PDB file of C-alpha atoms in Angstrom:
ATOM      1  CA  UNK A  17     312.244 184.658 182.289  1.00 88.00           C
ATOM      2  CA  UNK A  18     314.883 181.969 183.292  1.00 91.00           C
ATOM      3  CA  UNK A  19     312.019 180.137 185.483  1.00 94.00           C
ATOM      4  CA  UNK A  20     309.578 180.470 182.562  1.00 91.00           C
ATOM      5  CA  UNK A  21     311.955 178.563 180.291  1.00 89.00           C
ATOM      6  CA  UNK A  22     312.741 176.219 182.651  1.00 93.00           C
ATOM      7  CA  UNK A  23     309.106 175.293 183.831  1.00 90.00           C
ATOM      8  CA  UNK A  24     308.440 174.960 179.548  1.00 90.00           C
ATOM      9  CA  UNK A  25     311.397 172.499 179.179  1.00 86.00           C
ATOM     10  CA  UNK A  26     310.277 170.358 182.305  1.00 85.00           C
ATOM     11  CA  UNK A  27     306.833 170.240 180.869  1.00 83.00           C
ATOM     12  CA  UNK A  28     308.081 169.642 177.380  1.00 82.00           C
ATOM     13  CA  UNK A  29     310.335 166.601 178.468  1.00 77.00           C
ATOM     14  CA  UNK A  30     307.369 165.407 181.252  1.00 74.00           C
ATOM     15  CA  UNK A  31     304.838 165.309 178.039  1.00 74.00           C
ATOM     16  CA  UNK A  32     307.117 164.057 175.484  1.00 70.00           C
ATOM     17  CA  UNK A  33     308.533 161.009 178.158  1.00 67.00           C
ATOM     18  CA  UNK A  34     305.023 160.451 178.963  1.00 66.00           C
ATOM     19  CA  UNK A  35     303.885 159.558 175.669  1.00 67.00           C
ATOM     20  CA  UNK A  36     306.640 156.799 175.318  1.00 62.00           C
ATOM     21  CA  UNK A  37     307.309 158.189 171.902  1.00 59.00           C
ATOM     22  CA  UNK A  38     311.178 158.722 172.641  1.00 62.00           C
ATOM     23  CA  UNK A  39     313.807 157.117 174.979  1.00 61.00           C
ATOM     24  CA  UNK A  40     316.975 157.464 176.505  1.00 58.00           C
ATOM     25  CA  UNK A  41     319.787 154.985 176.191  1.00 57.00           C
ATOM     26  CA  UNK A  42     323.013 156.047 177.050  1.00 59.00           C
ATOM     27  CA  UNK A  43     326.022 153.847 175.331  1.00 53.00           C
ATOM     28  CA  UNK A  44     327.180 152.765 171.832  1.00 50.00           C
ATOM     29  CA  UNK A  45     324.131 151.511 169.986  1.00 50.00           C
ATOM     30  CA  UNK A  46     323.783 148.194 168.858  1.00 59.00           C
ATOM     31  CA  UNK A  47     322.379 146.661 165.514  1.00 62.00           C
ATOM     32  CA  UNK A  48     319.100 145.131 165.268  1.00 64.00           C
ATOM     33  CA  UNK A  49     317.623 142.868 163.451  1.00 74.00           C
ATOM     34  CA  UNK A  50     317.057 143.708 159.629  1.00 76.00           C
ATOM     35  CA  UNK A  51     313.620 144.676 158.557  1.00 85.00           C
ATOM     36  CA  UNK A  52     313.002 141.952 155.929  1.00 90.00           C
ATOM     37  CA  UNK A  53     310.706 142.676 152.679  1.00 91.00           C
ATOM     38  CA  UNK A  54     309.273 140.590 150.348  1.00 95.00           C
ATOM     39  CA  UNK A  55     311.112 141.583 147.035  1.00 94.00           C
ATOM     40  CA  UNK A  56     309.884 138.575 145.053  1.00 95.00           C
ATOM     41  CA  UNK A  57     306.655 139.736 145.372  1.00 95.00           C
ATOM     42  CA  UNK A  58     307.717 143.342 144.226  1.00 96.00           C
ATOM     43  CA  UNK A  59     310.051 141.690 141.514  1.00 96.00           C
ATOM     44  CA  UNK A  60     306.934 139.905 140.153  1.00 95.00           C
ATOM     45  CA  UNK A  61     305.126 142.922 139.987  1.00 95.00           C
ATOM     46  CA  UNK A  62     307.684 144.689 138.363  1.00 95.00           C
ATOM     47  CA  UNK A  63     308.375 141.566 135.661  1.00 95.00           C
ATOM     48  CA  UNK A  64     304.704 142.168 134.164  1.00 94.00           C
ATOM     49  CA  UNK A  65     305.027 145.866 134.384  1.00 93.00           C
ATOM     50  CA  UNK A  66     308.758 146.323 132.117  1.00 94.00           C
ATOM     51  CA  UNK A  67     309.622 145.207 128.490  1.00 92.00           C
ATOM     52  CA  UNK A  68     312.943 143.347 129.548  1.00 95.00           C
ATOM     53  CA  UNK A  69     313.555 140.020 131.674  1.00 95.00           C
ATOM     54  CA  UNK A  70     313.366 140.341 135.235  1.00 96.00           C
ATOM     55  CA  UNK A  71     315.118 137.919 137.934  1.00 96.00           C
ATOM     56  CA  UNK A  72     314.853 138.143 141.525  1.00 97.00           C
ATOM     57  CA  UNK A  73     317.843 135.882 142.544  1.00 97.00           C
ATOM     58  CA  UNK A  74     316.955 133.496 145.507  1.00 95.00           C
ATOM     59  CA  UNK A  75     320.171 133.895 148.327  1.00 96.00           C
ATOM     60  CA  UNK A  76     321.787 131.782 150.311  1.00 94.00           C
ATOM     61  CA  UNK A  77     320.803 132.031 154.432  1.00 94.00           C
ATOM     62  CA  UNK A  78     322.476 135.042 155.532  1.00 94.00           C
ATOM     63  CA  UNK A  79     321.366 137.328 152.969  1.00 96.00           C
ATOM     64  CA  UNK A  80     318.261 139.316 154.067  1.00 96.00           C
ATOM     65  CA  UNK A  81     316.195 141.233 151.352  1.00 96.00           C
ATOM     66  CA  UNK A  82     315.796 144.790 153.089  1.00 95.00           C
ATOM     67  CA  UNK A  83     314.339 147.010 149.762  1.00 95.00           C
ATOM     68  CA  UNK A  84     312.589 146.886 146.835  1.00 96.00           C
ATOM     69  CA  UNK A  85     311.894 149.918 144.766  1.00 96.00           C
ATOM     70  CA  UNK A  86     311.376 151.057 141.358  1.00 95.00           C
ATOM     71  CA  UNK A  87     313.884 153.657 139.919  1.00 95.00           C
ATOM     72  CA  UNK A  88     314.495 155.098 136.517  1.00 94.00           C
ATOM     73  CA  UNK A  89     317.485 154.932 134.158  1.00 94.00           C
ATOM     74  CA  UNK A  90     317.266 156.621 130.851  1.00 86.00           C
ATOM     75  CA  UNK A  91     313.314 156.657 130.067  1.00 87.00           C
ATOM     76  CA  UNK A  92     313.042 153.179 131.621  1.00 88.00           C
ATOM     77  CA  UNK A  93     311.894 151.587 134.710  1.00 94.00           C
ATOM     78  CA  UNK A  94     314.508 150.175 137.076  1.00 96.00           C
ATOM     79  CA  UNK A  95     313.833 147.697 139.685  1.00 97.00           C
ATOM     80  CA  UNK A  96     315.980 147.702 142.542  1.00 97.00           C
ATOM     81  CA  UNK A  97     316.207 145.074 145.432  1.00 97.00           C
ATOM     82  CA  UNK A  98     318.814 144.739 148.329  1.00 97.00           C
ATOM     83  CA  UNK A  99     320.346 142.905 150.482  1.00 97.00           C
ATOM     84  CA  UNK A 100     322.142 142.825 153.961  1.00 96.00           C
ATOM     85  CA  UNK A 101     324.483 140.138 153.014  1.00 96.00           C
ATOM     86  CA  UNK A 102     326.072 137.671 155.511  1.00 94.00           C
ATOM     87  CA  UNK A 103     329.188 139.585 156.528  1.00 93.00           C
ATOM     88  CA  UNK A 104     327.097 142.718 157.237  1.00 91.00           C
ATOM     89  CA  UNK A 105     327.666 144.586 153.824  1.00 95.00           C
ATOM     90  CA  UNK A 106     324.984 145.722 151.725  1.00 96.00           C
ATOM     91  CA  UNK A 107     324.580 145.197 147.543  1.00 97.00           C
ATOM     92  CA  UNK A 108     321.671 146.709 145.974  1.00 97.00           C
ATOM     93  CA  UNK A 109     320.863 144.840 142.541  1.00 98.00           C
ATOM     94  CA  UNK A 110     319.229 147.282 139.550  1.00 98.00           C
ATOM     95  CA  UNK A 111     317.903 145.747 136.653  1.00 97.00           C
ATOM     96  CA  UNK A 112     317.361 148.023 133.096  1.00 97.00           C
ATOM     97  CA  UNK A 113     317.150 147.756 129.442  1.00 96.00           C
ATOM     98  CA  UNK A 114     318.982 150.921 129.025  1.00 95.00           C
ATOM     99  CA  UNK A 115     322.305 150.510 127.110  1.00 94.00           C
ATOM    100  CA  UNK A 116     325.769 150.071 129.486  1.00 95.00           C
ATOM    101  CA  UNK A 117     326.633 153.820 129.289  1.00 95.00           C
ATOM    102  CA  UNK A 118     323.307 155.264 130.141  1.00 94.00           C
ATOM    103  CA  UNK A 119     323.159 152.668 133.057  1.00 95.00           C
ATOM    104  CA  UNK A 120     326.116 153.587 134.369  1.00 95.00           C
ATOM    105  CA  UNK A 121     325.791 157.147 134.070  1.00 94.00           C
ATOM    106  CA  UNK A 122     322.376 157.439 135.625  1.00 94.00           C
ATOM    107  CA  UNK A 123     322.095 154.706 137.856  1.00 94.00           C
ATOM    108  CA  UNK A 124     323.061 157.444 140.408  1.00 93.00           C
ATOM    109  CA  UNK A 125     324.676 160.701 140.277  1.00 90.00           C
ATOM    110  CA  UNK A 126     328.170 159.775 141.258  1.00 92.00           C
ATOM    111  CA  UNK A 127     330.952 159.753 137.989  1.00 92.00           C
ATOM    112  CA  UNK A 128     332.525 156.948 137.842  1.00 95.00           C
ATOM    113  CA  UNK A 129     335.517 155.128 135.392  1.00 95.00           C
ATOM    114  CA  UNK A 130     335.714 151.589 133.747  1.00 97.00           C
ATOM    115  CA  UNK A 131     338.424 150.103 136.049  1.00 96.00           C
ATOM    116  CA  UNK A 132     338.610 146.405 134.826  1.00 96.00           C
ATOM    117  CA  UNK A 133     336.400 143.579 134.509  1.00 96.00           C
ATOM    118  CA  UNK A 134     335.837 140.389 137.138  1.00 96.00           C
ATOM    119  CA  UNK A 135     335.169 136.725 136.357  1.00 96.00           C
ATOM    120  CA  UNK A 136     331.435 135.925 137.812  1.00 95.00           C
ATOM    121  CA  UNK A 137     330.798 132.310 136.127  1.00 88.00           C
ATOM    122  CA  UNK A 138     333.761 130.230 134.740  1.00 81.00           C
ATOM    123  CA  UNK A 139     331.245 127.872 133.019  1.00 81.00           C
ATOM    124  CA  UNK A 140     329.159 130.632 131.444  1.00 82.00           C
ATOM    125  CA  UNK A 141     332.394 132.445 130.773  1.00 88.00           C
ATOM    126  CA  UNK A 142     330.721 135.712 132.020  1.00 93.00           C
ATOM    127  CA  UNK A 143     332.611 138.675 133.288  1.00 96.00           C
ATOM    128  CA  UNK A 144     331.172 141.627 134.945  1.00 97.00           C
ATOM    129  CA  UNK A 145     332.967 145.344 134.026  1.00 97.00           C
ATOM    130  CA  UNK A 146     334.011 147.175 137.357  1.00 97.00           C
ATOM    131  CA  UNK A 147     333.256 150.907 137.200  1.00 97.00           C
ATOM    132  CA  UNK A 148     334.946 152.781 140.497  1.00 96.00           C
ATOM    133  CA  UNK A 149     335.414 156.338 141.456  1.00 93.00           C
ATOM    134  CA  UNK A 150     338.103 158.223 143.081  1.00 92.00           C
ATOM    135  CA  UNK A 151     335.686 159.781 145.614  1.00 92.00           C
ATOM    136  CA  UNK A 152     335.591 157.740 149.005  1.00 88.00           C
ATOM    137  CA  UNK A 153     332.025 157.676 149.277  1.00 90.00           C
ATOM    138  CA  UNK A 154     331.235 156.435 145.853  1.00 93.00           C
ATOM    139  CA  UNK A 155     330.549 152.874 145.766  1.00 94.00           C
ATOM    140  CA  UNK A 156     331.545 150.224 143.333  1.00 95.00           C
ATOM    141  CA  UNK A 157     329.594 149.527 140.232  1.00 97.00           C
ATOM    142  CA  UNK A 158     329.344 146.039 138.787  1.00 98.00           C
ATOM    143  CA  UNK A 159     327.720 145.645 135.303  1.00 97.00           C
ATOM    144  CA  UNK A 160     327.049 142.807 133.675  1.00 97.00           C
ATOM    145  CA  UNK A 161     324.979 142.477 130.146  1.00 95.00           C
ATOM    146  CA  UNK A 162     323.060 139.697 129.527  1.00 92.00           C
ATOM    147  CA  UNK A 163     321.786 140.504 125.838  1.00 89.00           C
ATOM    148  CA  UNK A 164     318.156 142.300 126.057  1.00 92.00           C
ATOM    149  CA  UNK A 165     318.732 143.443 129.925  1.00 96.00           C
ATOM    150  CA  UNK A 166     321.674 145.065 131.797  1.00 96.00           C
ATOM    151  CA  UNK A 167     322.356 143.912 135.819  1.00 97.00           C
ATOM    152  CA  UNK A 168     324.079 146.436 137.865  1.00 98.00           C
ATOM    153  CA  UNK A 169     325.301 146.431 141.365  1.00 98.00           C
ATOM    154  CA  UNK A 170     326.618 148.489 143.702  1.00 97.00           C
ATOM    155  CA  UNK A 171     327.083 148.552 147.315  1.00 95.00           C
ATOM    156  CA  UNK A 172     329.607 148.169 150.420  1.00 95.00           C
ATOM    157  CA  UNK A 173     330.328 144.406 150.238  1.00 96.00           C
ATOM    158  CA  UNK A 174     333.538 141.875 149.814  1.00 96.00           C
ATOM    159  CA  UNK A 175     334.185 141.130 145.932  1.00 96.00           C
ATOM    160  CA  UNK A 176     333.296 137.725 146.650  1.00 96.00           C
ATOM    161  CA  UNK A 177     329.337 138.778 148.094  1.00 97.00           C
ATOM    162  CA  UNK A 178     329.557 141.084 144.614  1.00 97.00           C
ATOM    163  CA  UNK A 179     330.407 137.933 142.737  1.00 97.00           C
ATOM    164  CA  UNK A 180     327.764 135.404 144.382  1.00 97.00           C
ATOM    165  CA  UNK A 181     324.862 137.988 143.882  1.00 97.00           C
ATOM    166  CA  UNK A 182     325.795 138.323 140.151  1.00 97.00           C
ATOM    167  CA  UNK A 183     326.441 134.557 139.854  1.00 96.00           C
ATOM    168  CA  UNK A 184     322.881 133.925 141.398  1.00 96.00           C
ATOM    169  CA  UNK A 185     320.953 136.265 139.340  1.00 96.00           C
ATOM    170  CA  UNK A 186     322.526 134.657 135.849  1.00 95.00           C
ATOM    171  CA  UNK A 187     321.544 131.273 137.274  1.00 94.00           C
ATOM    172  CA  UNK A 188     317.865 132.699 137.870  1.00 95.00           C
ATOM    173  CA  UNK A 189     315.015 132.041 135.580  1.00 95.00           C
ATOM    174  CA  UNK A 190     313.199 135.257 134.247  1.00 95.00           C
ATOM    175  CA  UNK A 191     310.161 135.809 136.448  1.00 94.00           C
ATOM    176  CA  UNK A 192     307.170 135.610 134.201  1.00 92.00           C
ATOM    177  CA  UNK A 193     306.271 138.604 132.054  1.00 80.00           C
ATOM    178  CA  UNK A 194     302.720 138.121 131.230  1.00 69.00           C
ATOM    179  CA  UNK A 195     299.556 137.469 133.967  1.00 53.00           C
ATOM    180  CA  UNK A 196     297.642 134.329 133.981  1.00 47.00           C
ATOM    181  CA  UNK A 197     294.645 134.716 132.087  1.00 46.00           C
ATOM    182  CA  UNK A 198     291.370 133.504 134.106  1.00 44.00           C
ATOM    183  CA  UNK A 199     289.047 130.980 132.243  1.00 47.00           C
ATOM    184  CA  UNK A 200     286.715 132.640 130.337  1.00 47.00           C
ATOM    185  CA  UNK A 201     283.144 132.200 131.429  1.00 48.00           C
ATOM    186  CA  UNK A 202     279.857 131.903 129.242  1.00 45.00           C
TER     187      UNK A 202
END
Protein backbone atom coordinates (compact mmCIF):
# COMPACT_ATOMS: atom_id res chain seq x y z
CA UNK A 1 0.00 0.00 0.00
CA UNK A 2 2.87 2.39 0.80
CA UNK A 3 4.34 1.83 -2.65
CA UNK A 4 0.98 2.68 -4.25
CA UNK A 5 0.76 5.96 -2.28
CA UNK A 6 4.32 6.90 -3.28
CA UNK A 7 3.60 6.13 -6.96
CA UNK A 8 0.36 8.17 -6.87
CA UNK A 9 2.10 11.16 -5.24
CA UNK A 10 4.95 11.02 -7.81
CA UNK A 11 2.46 10.83 -10.69
CA UNK A 12 0.47 13.73 -9.24
CA UNK A 13 3.57 15.91 -8.77
CA UNK A 14 4.75 15.05 -12.28
CA UNK A 15 1.36 15.80 -13.86
CA UNK A 16 0.92 19.11 -12.04
CA UNK A 17 4.53 20.13 -12.68
CA UNK A 18 4.18 19.26 -16.39
CA UNK A 19 1.23 21.64 -16.82
CA UNK A 20 3.26 24.61 -15.65
CA UNK A 21 0.31 25.78 -13.54
CA UNK A 22 2.33 25.91 -10.35
CA UNK A 23 5.78 26.85 -9.19
CA UNK A 24 7.97 26.38 -6.19
CA UNK A 25 9.86 29.43 -4.98
CA UNK A 26 11.41 28.96 -1.57
CA UNK A 27 12.13 32.07 0.43
CA UNK A 28 10.25 35.22 1.31
CA UNK A 29 7.61 36.47 -1.14
CA UNK A 30 8.26 39.82 -2.80
CA UNK A 31 5.72 42.48 -3.64
CA UNK A 32 4.97 42.43 -7.31
CA UNK A 33 3.41 45.17 -9.39
CA UNK A 34 -0.04 46.31 -8.31
CA UNK A 35 -2.79 45.39 -10.76
CA UNK A 36 -4.34 48.64 -11.99
CA UNK A 37 -8.03 48.98 -12.89
CA UNK A 38 -9.94 51.60 -14.87
CA UNK A 39 -11.82 53.17 -11.99
CA UNK A 40 -12.70 56.27 -14.01
CA UNK A 41 -14.77 54.27 -16.51
CA UNK A 42 -16.46 52.31 -13.74
CA UNK A 43 -17.32 55.46 -11.80
CA UNK A 44 -18.63 57.10 -14.99
CA UNK A 45 -21.10 54.21 -15.37
CA UNK A 46 -22.01 54.42 -11.68
CA UNK A 47 -22.65 58.17 -11.97
CA UNK A 48 -25.34 57.44 -14.58
CA UNK A 49 -26.88 54.68 -12.44
CA UNK A 50 -27.34 56.47 -9.10
CA UNK A 51 -29.34 59.50 -7.96
CA UNK A 52 -26.50 61.37 -6.23
CA UNK A 53 -23.29 63.05 -7.43
CA UNK A 54 -20.39 60.64 -7.91
CA UNK A 55 -16.77 61.73 -8.05
CA UNK A 56 -13.64 60.00 -9.25
CA UNK A 57 -10.66 61.81 -7.76
CA UNK A 58 -7.60 61.79 -10.00
CA UNK A 59 -4.88 61.04 -7.50
CA UNK A 60 -1.26 62.12 -8.03
CA UNK A 61 1.52 59.86 -9.22
CA UNK A 62 2.22 56.99 -6.87
CA UNK A 63 -1.44 56.27 -6.15
CA UNK A 64 -2.56 53.13 -8.03
CA UNK A 65 -6.28 52.58 -8.53
CA UNK A 66 -6.51 48.83 -7.98
CA UNK A 67 -10.20 48.16 -7.30
CA UNK A 68 -13.67 49.30 -8.29
CA UNK A 69 -16.98 47.70 -7.36
CA UNK A 70 -20.55 48.44 -6.37
CA UNK A 71 -21.65 47.91 -2.80
CA UNK A 72 -24.95 48.60 -1.07
CA UNK A 73 -25.52 50.78 1.97
CA UNK A 74 -29.06 50.67 3.27
CA UNK A 75 -31.20 50.24 0.19
CA UNK A 76 -28.96 52.33 -2.08
CA UNK A 77 -26.10 51.41 -4.37
CA UNK A 78 -22.72 52.70 -3.18
CA UNK A 79 -19.81 52.80 -5.63
CA UNK A 80 -16.44 51.88 -4.09
CA UNK A 81 -12.95 52.50 -5.49
CA UNK A 82 -9.63 51.69 -3.87
CA UNK A 83 -6.02 52.78 -4.21
CA UNK A 84 -2.65 51.50 -3.13
CA UNK A 85 -0.96 54.60 -1.75
CA UNK A 86 2.62 55.81 -2.32
CA UNK A 87 3.58 54.63 1.17
CA UNK A 88 2.24 51.11 0.36
CA UNK A 89 -1.00 51.62 2.27
CA UNK A 90 -4.49 51.01 0.96
CA UNK A 91 -7.49 53.33 1.01
CA UNK A 92 -11.01 52.73 -0.19
CA UNK A 93 -13.52 55.47 -1.03
CA UNK A 94 -17.23 54.67 -0.77
CA UNK A 95 -19.87 57.18 -1.92
CA UNK A 96 -23.48 57.00 -0.75
CA UNK A 97 -26.61 59.06 -0.31
CA UNK A 98 -27.49 57.20 2.90
CA UNK A 99 -27.51 59.27 6.09
CA UNK A 100 -24.30 59.25 8.14
CA UNK A 101 -25.57 56.91 10.85
CA UNK A 102 -26.71 54.31 8.30
CA UNK A 103 -23.52 54.70 6.28
CA UNK A 104 -21.26 54.16 9.29
CA UNK A 105 -23.26 51.15 10.48
CA UNK A 106 -23.54 49.46 7.09
CA UNK A 107 -20.28 50.24 5.30
CA UNK A 108 -19.16 46.88 6.72
CA UNK A 109 -20.02 44.68 9.69
CA UNK A 110 -17.44 46.24 12.05
CA UNK A 111 -18.69 48.42 14.91
CA UNK A 112 -17.05 51.84 15.30
CA UNK A 113 -17.44 54.81 17.63
CA UNK A 114 -17.12 58.48 16.74
CA UNK A 115 -13.75 59.60 18.14
CA UNK A 116 -13.14 63.06 16.71
CA UNK A 117 -12.63 65.12 13.58
CA UNK A 118 -9.77 65.75 11.17
CA UNK A 119 -9.27 68.90 9.05
CA UNK A 120 -9.44 68.20 5.32
CA UNK A 121 -9.41 71.52 3.48
CA UNK A 122 -8.79 74.71 5.47
CA UNK A 123 -9.84 76.95 2.57
CA UNK A 124 -13.25 75.28 2.50
CA UNK A 125 -13.46 74.83 6.29
CA UNK A 126 -14.05 71.11 5.75
CA UNK A 127 -13.67 68.43 8.42
CA UNK A 128 -14.06 64.65 8.36
CA UNK A 129 -15.58 62.79 11.28
CA UNK A 130 -13.40 59.88 12.38
CA UNK A 131 -14.85 56.59 13.61
CA UNK A 132 -12.58 53.99 15.23
CA UNK A 133 -12.85 50.65 16.96
CA UNK A 134 -11.02 49.09 19.88
CA UNK A 135 -10.69 45.91 17.83
CA UNK A 136 -7.22 45.69 16.26
CA UNK A 137 -8.39 44.35 12.89
CA UNK A 138 -11.02 47.08 12.30
CA UNK A 139 -9.76 49.96 10.16
CA UNK A 140 -10.53 53.61 10.87
CA UNK A 141 -13.37 55.20 8.93
CA UNK A 142 -13.35 58.88 7.93
CA UNK A 143 -16.70 60.34 6.90
CA UNK A 144 -17.22 63.60 5.05
CA UNK A 145 -20.68 65.04 4.37
CA UNK A 146 -21.15 66.98 1.14
CA UNK A 147 -24.85 67.76 1.35
CA UNK A 148 -26.46 65.12 -0.88
CA UNK A 149 -23.60 62.59 -0.67
CA UNK A 150 -21.41 61.07 2.02
CA UNK A 151 -17.76 60.16 1.31
CA UNK A 152 -16.45 57.30 3.45
CA UNK A 153 -12.76 56.42 3.46
CA UNK A 154 -11.33 53.42 5.25
CA UNK A 155 -8.15 51.46 5.02
CA UNK A 156 -4.63 51.21 6.29
CA UNK A 157 -2.66 54.38 5.52
CA UNK A 158 -1.27 57.50 7.13
CA UNK A 159 -3.55 60.33 8.25
CA UNK A 160 -1.97 62.51 5.55
CA UNK A 161 -3.03 59.98 2.88
CA UNK A 162 -6.59 59.85 4.25
CA UNK A 163 -6.61 63.65 4.16
CA UNK A 164 -5.15 63.78 0.62
CA UNK A 165 -7.77 61.40 -0.78
CA UNK A 166 -10.68 63.32 0.77
CA UNK A 167 -9.26 66.72 -0.18
CA UNK A 168 -8.81 65.60 -3.78
CA UNK A 169 -12.33 64.14 -3.82
CA UNK A 170 -14.00 67.36 -2.66
CA UNK A 171 -12.07 69.41 -5.23
CA UNK A 172 -13.22 67.01 -7.98
CA UNK A 173 -16.31 67.92 -9.98
CA UNK A 174 -19.05 65.26 -9.97
CA UNK A 175 -19.13 63.06 -13.04
CA UNK A 176 -21.89 63.62 -15.62
CA UNK A 177 -25.09 62.05 -14.39
CA UNK A 178 -26.90 61.67 -17.69
CA UNK A 179 -25.95 59.82 -20.83
CA UNK A 180 -25.48 62.15 -23.78
CA UNK A 181 -28.38 61.77 -26.21
CA UNK A 182 -27.60 60.98 -29.83
CA UNK A 183 -29.06 63.48 -32.30
CA UNK A 184 -32.40 62.41 -33.69
CA UNK A 185 -32.46 61.33 -37.32
CA UNK A 186 -35.41 61.64 -39.62
